[in-house]
C-alpha cells in the first residue's frame, strides 16, 4: 500500500498514526509567502482567520489586536479549524468562536453577529464564501490579503493507491497535471472535497474535522485492513 500526502508531514507522526505497513511519500503541491503591509488600526473590528498562514502573516506584519474583553472596542477573533486556533494561541491570543469551515462560520455570523464589522485576514486564493454571503446580508466585511499561495503543479510519475488532500488550492495544483482516477481520495474537510468533485467522479473520503488526527482516523478506517 502506497499513499501520497500532498503536504509535508513529519514521518514519525505518520508512522505513529498509520504504522509501518504502508509506504508514504509527501510532496508539496503549493507554497505560500507572506505579503508585507503596514499595520493599521483594528479598533471596532471583529477579526476572521481561516488558515494558519493567515495568522502567521498577520503577526509577521506586527498587527496588535486588543483582546481585553473589558475594553469597549476589543477585537473578537473568529477562526476556522483547530490548527488555526492553536496558531493564535502560540501568539498569545484566544478565540471568541471556532467553526469547522467557512460555510459554517458564515451561517453563524449571519445568524448571530449581524451588527459587527469584520476584517478577514487571508490568502489570495481564499474561497469566496464569506465575501459572497456576508455583504448580501448587509454585514460589513472586508477581505485583507496577507499572503500569497502559489500552485506548483508538480508532475507525479509514481503510482499510488491513495492520495490525501489538504486544501482546494492543493487539489487544483495536483489535478492540473495528474489524474485522480483509480485511487482512493482522502480529503481534510468538506471544502476540499467540494473542489475535488470538480475533477473526478471517484468516491471521496472526507474527514469530519479539519485536523490531521481526523484524517488519519479516516485513513485507518478505510484501508486499515491492508495496513
Coordinates of N, CA and C in Angstrom, one line a residue:
X1 N 0.9 -1.2 0.0 CA 0.0 0.0 0.0 C 0.9 1.2 0.0
X2 N 0.6 2.1 -1.0 CA 1.4 3.4 -1.1 C 0.5 4.6 -1.1
X3 N 0.7 5.5 -0.2 CA -0.1 6.7 -0.1 C 0.7 8.0 -0.4
X4 N 0.2 8.9 -1.1 CA 0.8 10.2 -1.3 C 0.1 11.3 -0.5
X5 N 0.8 12.0 0.3 CA 0.3 13.2 1.0 C 0.7 14.4 0.3
X6 N -0.2 15.3 -0.1 CA 0.1 16.5 -0.9 C 0.5 17.6 0.1
X7 N 1.3 17.3 1.1 CA 1.8 18.2 2.0 C 2.9 17.5 2.9
X8 N 3.9 18.3 3.3 CA 5.0 17.7 4.1 C 4.5 17.5 5.5
X9 N 4.6 16.2 6.0 CA 4.2 15.9 7.3 C 5.3 15.0 7.9
X10 N 5.6 15.3 9.2 CA 6.7 14.5 9.9 C 6.5 13.0 9.7
X11 N 7.5 12.3 9.2 CA 7.4 10.9 9.0 C 7.2 10.1 10.3
X12 N 7.7 10.7 11.4 CA 7.5 10.0 12.7 C 6.0 10.0 13.1
X13 N 5.3 11.1 12.8 CA 3.9 11.2 13.0 C 3.1 10.3 12.2
X14 N 3.5 10.2 10.9 CA 2.8 9.2 10.0 C 3.0 7.8 10.5
X15 N 4.2 7.4 10.9 CA 4.4 6.1 11.3 C 3.7 5.8 12.6
X16 N 3.6 6.7 13.5 CA 2.8 6.6 14.7 C 1.4 6.3 14.5
X17 N 0.8 7.1 13.5 CA -0.6 7.1 13.2 C -1.0 5.9 12.4
X18 N -0.2 5.5 11.4 CA -0.5 4.5 10.4 C 0.3 3.2 10.5
X19 N 1.3 3.2 11.3 CA 2.1 2.0 11.4 C 3.2 1.9 10.3
X20 N 3.9 0.8 10.3 CA 5.0 0.7 9.3 C 4.5 -0.1 8.1
X21 N 3.3 -0.5 8.0 CA 2.9 -1.4 6.9 C 2.6 -0.8 5.6
X22 N 2.7 0.5 5.5 CA 2.5 1.2 4.2 C 3.6 2.1 3.9
X23 N 3.8 2.5 2.6 CA 4.8 3.4 2.2 C 4.1 4.8 2.0
X24 N 4.7 5.8 2.5 CA 4.1 7.2 2.4 C 5.1 8.1 1.8
X25 N 4.7 8.8 0.8 CA 5.5 9.9 0.2 C 4.8 11.2 0.5
X26 N 5.5 12.3 0.7 CA 5.0 13.6 0.9 C 5.5 14.6 -0.2
X27 N 4.6 15.2 -0.9 CA 5.0 16.2 -2.0 C 4.3 17.5 -1.8
X28 N 5.0 18.5 -1.6 CA 4.3 19.8 -1.5 C 3.7 20.2 -2.9
X29 N 2.5 20.6 -3.0 CA 1.9 21.0 -4.2 C 1.6 22.5 -4.3
X30 N 1.7 23.2 -3.1 CA 1.5 24.6 -3.1 C 2.6 25.2 -2.2
X31 N 2.9 26.5 -2.4 CA 3.8 27.2 -1.5 C 3.2 28.5 -1.2
X32 N 3.5 29.0 0.1 CA 2.9 30.3 0.5 C 4.0 31.3 0.9
X33 N 3.7 32.6 0.7 CA 4.6 33.6 1.1 C 3.9 34.8 1.6
X34 N 4.3 35.3 2.8 CA 3.6 36.4 3.4 C 3.7 37.7 2.5
X35 N 2.6 38.5 2.6 CA 2.7 39.8 1.9 C 2.9 40.8 3.1
X36 N 3.9 41.7 2.9 CA 4.2 42.7 3.9 C 3.4 43.9 3.7
X37 N 2.6 44.3 4.6 CA 1.8 45.5 4.5 C 2.0 46.3 5.8
X38 N 1.6 47.6 5.8 CA 1.7 48.4 7.0 C 0.5 48.1 7.9
X39 N 0.8 47.8 9.2 CA -0.3 47.5 10.1 C -1.2 48.7 10.3
X40 N -2.5 48.5 10.4 CA -3.4 49.6 10.6 C -4.3 49.4 11.8
X41 N -5.1 50.4 12.1 CA -6.0 50.4 13.3 C -7.0 49.3 13.2
X42 N -7.2 48.5 14.2 CA -8.2 47.4 14.2 C -9.4 47.7 15.1
X43 N -9.4 48.9 15.6 CA -10.5 49.3 16.5 C -11.9 49.1 15.9
X44 N -12.8 48.6 16.6 CA -14.2 48.4 16.2 C -14.4 47.3 15.2
X45 N -13.4 46.5 15.0 CA -13.5 45.4 14.0 C -13.4 44.0 14.8
X46 N -14.2 43.1 14.3 CA -14.0 41.7 14.6 C -13.1 41.1 13.6
X47 N -12.2 40.1 14.0 CA -11.2 39.6 13.1 C -11.5 38.1 12.7
X48 N -11.3 37.8 11.5 CA -11.5 36.4 11.0 C -10.2 35.8 10.4
X49 N -9.9 34.6 10.9 CA -8.8 33.9 10.3 C -9.3 32.5 9.9
X50 N -9.0 32.1 8.7 CA -9.4 30.8 8.1 C -8.3 29.9 7.8
X51 N -7.0 30.3 8.2 CA -5.9 29.4 8.0 C -4.7 29.8 8.9
X52 N -3.9 28.8 9.1 CA -2.7 29.0 9.9 C -1.8 30.1 9.3
X53 N -1.7 30.1 7.9 CA -0.9 31.0 7.2 C -1.4 32.5 7.4
X54 N -2.7 32.6 7.5 CA -3.3 33.9 7.7 C -2.9 34.5 9.1
X55 N -2.9 33.6 10.1 CA -2.5 34.0 11.4 C -1.0 34.4 11.5
X56 N -0.2 33.5 10.9 CA 1.3 33.8 10.9 C 1.6 35.1 10.2
X57 N 1.0 35.3 9.1 CA 1.3 36.5 8.3 C 0.8 37.8 9.0
X58 N -0.3 37.6 9.7 CA -0.9 38.7 10.4 C 0.1 39.2 11.5
X59 N 0.6 38.3 12.3 CA 1.6 38.7 13.3 C 2.9 39.1 12.8
X60 N 3.3 38.5 11.6 CA 4.6 38.9 11.0 C 4.5 40.4 10.5
X61 N 3.3 40.8 10.3 CA 3.1 42.2 9.9 C 2.9 43.2 11.1
X62 N 3.1 42.6 12.3 CA 3.1 43.4 13.5 C 1.7 44.0 13.8
X63 N 0.6 43.3 13.4 CA -0.7 43.8 13.9 C -0.8 43.5 15.4
X64 N -1.6 44.3 16.1 CA -1.8 44.2 17.5 C -3.2 44.2 17.9
X65 N -3.9 43.1 17.9 CA -5.3 43.1 18.3 C -5.5 43.4 19.8
X66 N -6.6 43.9 20.1 CA -7.0 44.2 21.5 C -7.9 43.1 22.0
X67 N -7.4 42.3 22.9 CA -8.2 41.2 23.4 C -8.6 41.4 24.8
X68 N -8.6 42.6 25.3 CA -9.1 43.0 26.6 C -10.6 43.1 26.6
X69 N -11.2 42.0 27.1 CA -12.7 41.9 27.0 C -13.4 43.0 27.8
X70 N -12.7 43.7 28.7 CA -13.4 44.7 29.4 C -13.3 46.1 28.7
X71 N -12.5 46.1 27.6 CA -12.4 47.4 26.8 C -13.6 47.5 25.9
X72 N -14.0 48.7 25.6 CA -15.2 48.9 24.8 C -15.0 48.4 23.3
X73 N -13.9 48.6 22.8 CA -13.6 48.3 21.4 C -12.7 47.1 21.2
X74 N -12.8 46.1 22.0 CA -11.8 45.0 21.9 C -12.2 44.2 20.6
X75 N -11.2 43.4 20.1 CA -11.4 42.7 18.9 C -11.8 41.2 19.2
X76 N -13.0 40.9 18.8 CA -13.4 39.5 18.8 C -12.7 38.7 17.7
X77 N -12.2 37.5 18.0 CA -11.5 36.8 17.0 C -12.3 35.5 16.6
X78 N -12.6 35.4 15.4 CA -13.3 34.2 14.9 C -12.3 33.4 14.0
X79 N -12.3 32.1 14.1 CA -11.4 31.3 13.2 C -12.0 30.0 12.8
X80 N -11.4 29.5 11.7 CA -11.8 28.2 11.2 C -10.8 27.1 11.5
X81 N -11.2 26.1 12.2 CA -10.3 25.0 12.4 C -9.4 25.0 13.7
X82 N -9.2 23.9 14.2 CA -8.4 23.8 15.5 C -6.9 24.2 15.2
X83 N -6.4 23.9 14.1 CA -5.0 24.3 13.8 C -4.8 25.8 13.8
X84 N -5.8 26.5 13.2 CA -5.8 28.0 13.2 C -5.9 28.5 14.7
X85 N -6.8 27.9 15.5 CA -6.9 28.2 16.9 C -5.6 28.1 17.6
X86 N -4.9 26.9 17.4 CA -3.6 26.7 18.1 C -2.6 27.7 17.6
X87 N -2.6 28.1 16.4 CA -1.6 29.1 15.9 C -1.9 30.5 16.6
X88 N -3.1 30.8 16.8 CA -3.4 32.1 17.5 C -2.9 32.0 19.0
X89 N -3.1 30.8 19.6 CA -2.7 30.6 21.0 C -1.1 30.8 21.1
X90 N -0.4 30.3 20.0 CA 1.0 30.4 20.0 C 1.5 31.9 20.1
X91 N 0.6 32.7 19.6 CA 0.9 34.2 19.6 C 0.3 34.9 20.8
X92 N -0.3 34.1 21.7 CA -0.9 34.6 22.9 C -2.3 35.1 22.9
X93 N -3.1 34.7 21.9 CA -4.4 35.1 21.7 C -5.4 34.0 21.7
X94 N -6.6 34.2 22.3 CA -7.6 33.2 22.3 C -8.6 33.5 21.1
X95 N -9.7 32.7 21.1 CA -10.7 32.9 20.1 C -12.1 33.1 20.7
X96 N -12.9 33.9 20.1 CA -14.3 34.1 20.5 C -15.1 32.9 20.0
X97 N -14.8 32.5 18.8 CA -15.6 31.3 18.2 C -14.8 30.6 17.2
X98 N -14.8 29.3 17.3 CA -14.1 28.4 16.3 C -15.1 27.6 15.6
X99 N -15.1 27.6 14.3 CA -16.0 26.8 13.4 C -15.2 25.9 12.5
X100 N -15.9 24.9 12.0 CA -15.1 23.9 11.3 C -14.8 24.3 9.8
X101 N -15.6 25.2 9.2 CA -15.2 25.6 7.9 C -15.9 27.0 7.6
X102 N -15.6 27.6 6.5 CA -16.0 28.9 6.2 C -17.5 29.0 6.0
X103 N -18.2 27.9 5.5 CA -19.6 27.9 5.3 C -20.3 28.0 6.7
X104 N -19.8 27.2 7.7 CA -20.4 27.2 9.0 C -20.2 28.5 9.7
X105 N -19.0 29.1 9.5 CA -18.7 30.4 10.1 C -19.7 31.5 9.5
X106 N -19.9 31.4 8.2 CA -20.8 32.4 7.5 C -22.2 32.3 8.1
X107 N -22.7 31.1 8.3 CA -24.0 30.9 8.8 C -24.1 31.4 10.3
X108 N -23.0 31.2 11.0 CA -23.0 31.7 12.4 C -23.0 33.2 12.5
X109 N -22.2 33.8 11.6 CA -22.2 35.3 11.6 C -23.5 35.9 11.2
X110 N -24.1 35.3 10.1 CA -25.4 35.8 9.6 C -26.5 35.7 10.7
X111 N -26.4 34.6 11.5 CA -27.4 34.3 12.4 C -27.3 35.1 13.7
X112 N -26.0 35.4 14.1 CA -25.8 35.9 15.5 C -25.0 37.2 15.6
X113 N -24.4 37.6 14.5 CA -23.4 38.7 14.6 C -23.6 39.7 13.5
X114 N -24.8 40.0 13.2 CA -25.1 40.9 12.0 C -24.6 42.4 12.3
X115 N -24.5 42.8 13.5 CA -24.2 44.2 13.7 C -22.7 44.4 14.0
X116 N -21.9 43.4 13.8 CA -20.4 43.6 13.9 C -19.9 43.9 12.5
X117 N -18.6 44.4 12.4 CA -18.0 44.6 11.2 C -16.7 43.8 11.2
X118 N -16.3 43.2 10.1 CA -15.3 42.1 10.1 C -14.2 42.5 9.1
X119 N -13.0 42.1 9.6 CA -11.8 42.0 8.7 C -11.3 40.6 8.6
X120 N -11.2 40.1 7.4 CA -10.8 38.7 7.2 C -9.4 38.7 6.6
X121 N -8.4 38.2 7.4 CA -7.0 38.2 7.0 C -6.8 36.8 6.4
X122 N -6.4 36.8 5.1 CA -6.4 35.5 4.4 C -5.4 35.6 3.2
X123 N -5.4 34.5 2.4 CA -4.5 34.4 1.2 C -5.2 34.8 0.0
X124 N -4.5 35.0 -1.1 CA -5.0 35.4 -2.4 C -6.0 34.4 -3.0
X125 N -5.9 33.1 -2.6 CA -6.8 32.1 -3.2 C -7.8 31.7 -2.2
X126 N -8.1 32.4 -1.2 CA -9.1 32.1 -0.2 C -10.5 31.9 -0.9
X127 N -11.3 30.9 -0.5 CA -12.6 30.7 -1.1 C -13.5 31.9 -0.8
X128 N -14.4 32.1 -1.7 CA -15.2 33.4 -1.6 C -16.5 33.3 -0.9
X129 N -16.6 32.3 0.1 CA -17.9 32.1 0.8 C -18.2 33.3 1.6
X130 N -17.3 33.8 2.4 CA -17.6 35.0 3.3 C -17.9 36.2 2.5
X131 N -17.0 36.6 1.5 CA -17.2 37.8 0.8 C -18.4 37.7 -0.1
X132 N -18.9 36.5 -0.4 CA -20.2 36.4 -1.2 C -21.4 36.5 -0.3
X133 N -21.4 35.8 0.8 CA -22.6 35.7 1.7 C -22.8 37.0 2.6
X134 N -21.8 37.4 3.2 CA -22.0 38.5 4.3 C -22.5 39.8 3.7
X135 N -21.9 40.3 2.6 CA -22.4 41.6 2.1 C -23.9 41.5 1.7
X136 N -24.4 40.3 1.3 CA -25.8 40.2 0.9 C -26.7 40.4 2.0
X137 N -26.2 40.2 3.3 CA -27.0 40.4 4.5 C -26.7 41.7 5.1
X138 N -26.1 42.6 4.3 CA -25.7 44.0 4.8 C -24.8 43.9 6.0
X139 N -23.9 42.9 6.1 CA -22.9 42.8 7.1 C -21.6 43.4 6.6
X140 N -21.0 44.3 7.3 CA -19.8 44.9 6.9 C -18.6 43.9 6.9
X141 N -18.0 43.7 5.8 CA -17.0 42.7 5.7 C -15.9 43.2 4.7
X142 N -14.6 43.0 5.1 CA -13.5 43.3 4.1 C -12.5 42.2 4.2
X143 N -12.1 41.8 3.0 CA -11.0 40.8 2.9 C -9.7 41.5 2.8
X144 N -8.7 41.1 3.7 CA -7.4 41.7 3.7 C -6.4 40.6 3.2
X145 N -5.9 40.6 2.0 CA -5.0 39.6 1.5 C -3.6 39.8 2.1
X146 N -3.2 38.8 2.9 CA -2.0 39.0 3.7 C -0.9 37.9 3.4
X147 N -1.2 37.0 2.5 CA -0.2 36.1 2.0 C -0.6 35.6 0.6
X148 N 0.4 35.1 -0.2 CA 0.1 34.6 -1.5 C 0.3 33.1 -1.5
X149 N -0.6 32.4 -2.1 CA -0.5 30.9 -2.4 C -0.2 30.7 -3.8
X150 N 0.9 30.0 -4.1 CA 1.2 29.6 -5.5 C 1.0 28.1 -5.7
X151 N 0.3 27.8 -6.7 CA 0.1 26.4 -7.1 C 1.3 25.9 -7.9
X152 N 2.0 24.9 -7.4 CA 3.3 24.4 -8.0 C 3.0 23.5 -9.2
X153 N 1.9 22.8 -9.3 CA 1.6 21.9 -10.4 C 2.6 20.9 -10.7
X154 N 3.0 20.1 -9.7 CA 4.1 19.1 -10.0 C 3.5 17.9 -10.8
X155 N 4.4 17.3 -11.6 CA 4.0 16.0 -12.3 C 4.4 14.8 -11.4
X156 N 3.5 14.0 -11.1 CA 3.7 12.8 -10.2 C 3.8 11.6 -11.1
X157 N 5.0 11.0 -11.2 CA 5.1 9.8 -12.1 C 4.9 8.5 -11.3
X158 N 5.1 8.6 -10.0 CA 5.0 7.4 -9.2 C 3.5 7.0 -9.1
X159 N 3.2 5.7 -9.0 CA 1.8 5.2 -8.9 C 1.5 5.0 -7.4
X160 N 0.3 5.5 -7.0 CA -0.1 5.4 -5.6 C -1.5 4.8 -5.5
X161 N -1.8 4.1 -4.4 CA -3.1 3.6 -4.1 C -4.1 4.6 -3.6
X162 N -3.5 5.7 -2.9 CA -4.4 6.7 -2.3 C -3.6 8.0 -2.3
X163 N -4.4 9.1 -2.4 CA -3.8 10.5 -2.3 C -4.6 11.2 -1.2
X164 N -3.9 12.0 -0.4 CA -4.5 12.8 0.6 C -4.4 14.3 0.3
X165 N -5.5 15.0 0.3 CA -5.5 16.5 0.0 C -5.9 17.3 1.2
X166 N -5.4 18.5 1.3 CA -5.5 19.4 2.5 C -6.1 20.7 2.2
X167 N -6.3 21.1 0.9 CA -6.9 22.4 0.6 C -7.4 22.4 -0.8
X168 N -8.3 23.3 -1.1 CA -8.8 23.4 -2.5 C -7.7 23.8 -3.5
X169 N -6.8 24.7 -3.1 CA -5.6 25.1 -3.9 C -4.7 23.9 -4.2
X170 N -4.5 23.0 -3.2 CA -3.7 21.8 -3.3 C -4.4 20.9 -4.3
X171 N -5.7 20.8 -4.3 CA -6.4 19.9 -5.3 C -6.2 20.5 -6.7
X172 N -6.3 21.8 -6.9 CA -6.2 22.4 -8.2 C -4.7 22.2 -8.7
X173 N -3.8 22.4 -7.8 CA -2.4 22.2 -8.2 C -2.1 20.8 -8.7
X174 N -2.6 19.8 -8.0 CA -2.3 18.4 -8.3 C -3.1 18.0 -9.6
X175 N -4.3 18.4 -9.7 CA -5.2 18.0 -10.8 C -4.8 18.6 -12.1
X176 N -4.1 19.7 -12.1 CA -3.7 20.3 -13.3 C -2.8 19.4 -14.2
X177 N -2.0 18.6 -13.6 CA -1.1 17.7 -14.4 C -1.2 16.2 -14.1
X178 N -2.1 15.9 -13.2 CA -2.2 14.5 -12.8 C -3.6 14.0 -12.7
X179 N -3.8 12.7 -13.0 CA -5.1 12.1 -12.9 C -5.5 11.7 -11.5
X180 N -6.8 11.8 -11.2 CA -7.3 11.4 -9.9 C -8.0 10.1 -10.0
X181 N -8.0 9.4 -11.1 CA -8.7 8.2 -11.3 C -8.0 7.0 -10.8
X182 N -8.7 6.0 -10.3 CA -8.2 4.7 -9.9 C -7.5 4.7 -8.6
X183 N -7.7 5.8 -7.8 CA -7.0 5.8 -6.4 C -8.1 6.2 -5.4
X184 N -7.8 5.8 -4.2 CA -8.7 6.3 -3.1 C -8.3 7.7 -2.8
X185 N -9.3 8.6 -2.7 CA -9.1 10.0 -2.5 C -9.6 10.4 -1.1
X186 N -8.6 10.9 -0.3 CA -8.9 11.4 1.1 C -8.8 12.9 1.1
X187 N -9.7 13.5 1.8 CA -9.8 15.0 1.9 C -10.0 15.5 3.3
X188 N -9.3 16.5 3.7 CA -9.4 17.1 5.0 C -10.5 18.1 5.0
X189 N -11.7 17.7 5.2 CA -12.8 18.7 5.3 C -13.6 18.8 4.0
X190 N -14.9 19.3 4.2 CA -15.8 19.4 3.1 C -15.4 20.4 2.0
X191 N -14.8 21.5 2.4 CA -14.4 22.5 1.4 C -13.4 21.9 0.4
X192 N -12.5 21.1 0.9 CA -11.5 20.5 0.0 C -12.2 19.4 -0.9
X193 N -13.1 18.7 -0.3 CA -13.9 17.7 -1.1 C -14.7 18.3 -2.2
X194 N -15.3 19.5 -1.9 CA -16.1 20.2 -2.9 C -15.2 20.5 -4.1
X195 N -14.0 20.9 -3.9 CA -13.1 21.2 -5.0 C -12.7 19.9 -5.8
X196 N -12.5 18.8 -5.1 CA -12.2 17.5 -5.7 C -13.3 17.1 -6.7
X197 N -14.6 17.4 -6.3 CA -15.7 16.9 -7.1 C -15.7 17.6 -8.5
X198 N -15.0 18.7 -8.6 CA -14.8 19.4 -9.9 C -14.0 18.6 -10.9
X199 N -13.2 17.7 -10.4 CA -12.2 17.0 -11.2 C -12.4 15.5 -11.3
X200 N -13.3 14.9 -10.5 CA -13.4 13.5 -10.6 C -14.8 13.0 -10.1
X201 N -15.2 11.8 -10.6 CA -16.4 11.2 -10.1 C -16.1 10.0 -9.1
X202 N -14.8 9.9 -8.8 CA -14.4 8.8 -7.9 C -15.0 9.2 -6.5
X203 N -15.1 8.1 -5.7 CA -15.6 8.4 -4.3 C -14.5 9.1 -3.5
X204 N -15.0 10.1 -2.7 CA -14.1 10.9 -1.9 C -14.4 10.7 -0.4
X205 N -13.3 10.4 0.3 CA -13.5 10.1 1.7 C -13.1 11.4 2.5
X206 N -14.1 12.0 3.2 CA -13.9 13.3 3.8 C -13.8 13.2 5.3
X207 N -12.8 13.7 5.9 CA -12.6 13.7 7.4 C -13.7 14.6 8.0
X208 N -14.1 14.2 9.2 CA -15.2 15.0 9.9 C -14.7 16.4 10.4
X209 N -13.4 16.4 10.8 CA -12.8 17.7 11.2 C -11.6 18.0 10.3
X210 N -11.3 19.3 10.3 CA -10.1 19.8 9.5 C -8.8 19.6 10.3
X211 N -8.5 18.4 10.7 CA -7.4 18.1 11.6 C -6.6 16.9 11.0
X212 N -5.3 16.8 11.3 CA -4.6 15.6 11.0 C -5.1 14.4 11.7
X213 N -5.5 14.6 13.0 CA -6.0 13.5 13.8 C -7.2 12.8 13.1
X214 N -8.1 13.7 12.6 CA -9.3 13.2 11.9 C -9.0 12.5 10.6
X215 N -8.1 13.1 9.8 CA -7.8 12.5 8.5 C -7.0 11.1 8.7
X216 N -6.2 11.0 9.7 CA -5.5 9.8 10.0 C -6.5 8.7 10.4
X217 N -7.5 9.1 11.3 CA -8.5 8.2 11.7 C -9.3 7.6 10.5
X218 N -9.6 8.5 9.6 CA -10.4 8.1 8.4 C -9.6 7.1 7.5
X219 N -8.3 7.4 7.4 CA -7.4 6.5 6.6 C -7.4 5.1 7.2
X220 N -7.2 5.1 8.6 CA -7.1 3.8 9.3 C -8.5 3.1 9.1
X221 N -9.6 3.8 9.1 CA -10.9 3.1 9.0 C -11.1 2.5 7.6
X222 N -10.6 3.3 6.6 CA -10.9 2.9 5.2 C -10.0 1.8 4.6
X223 N -8.7 1.9 5.0 CA -7.7 1.0 4.5 C -7.0 0.2 5.6
X224 N -7.5 0.2 6.8 CA -6.9 -0.4 7.9 C -6.6 -1.9 7.7
X225 N -7.5 -2.5 7.0 CA -7.3 -4.0 6.8 C -6.1 -4.3 5.9
X226 N -5.6 -3.3 5.2 CA -4.5 -3.5 4.3 C -3.2 -3.0 5.0
X227 N -3.3 -2.3 6.1 CA -2.1 -1.8 6.8 C -1.4 -2.9 7.6

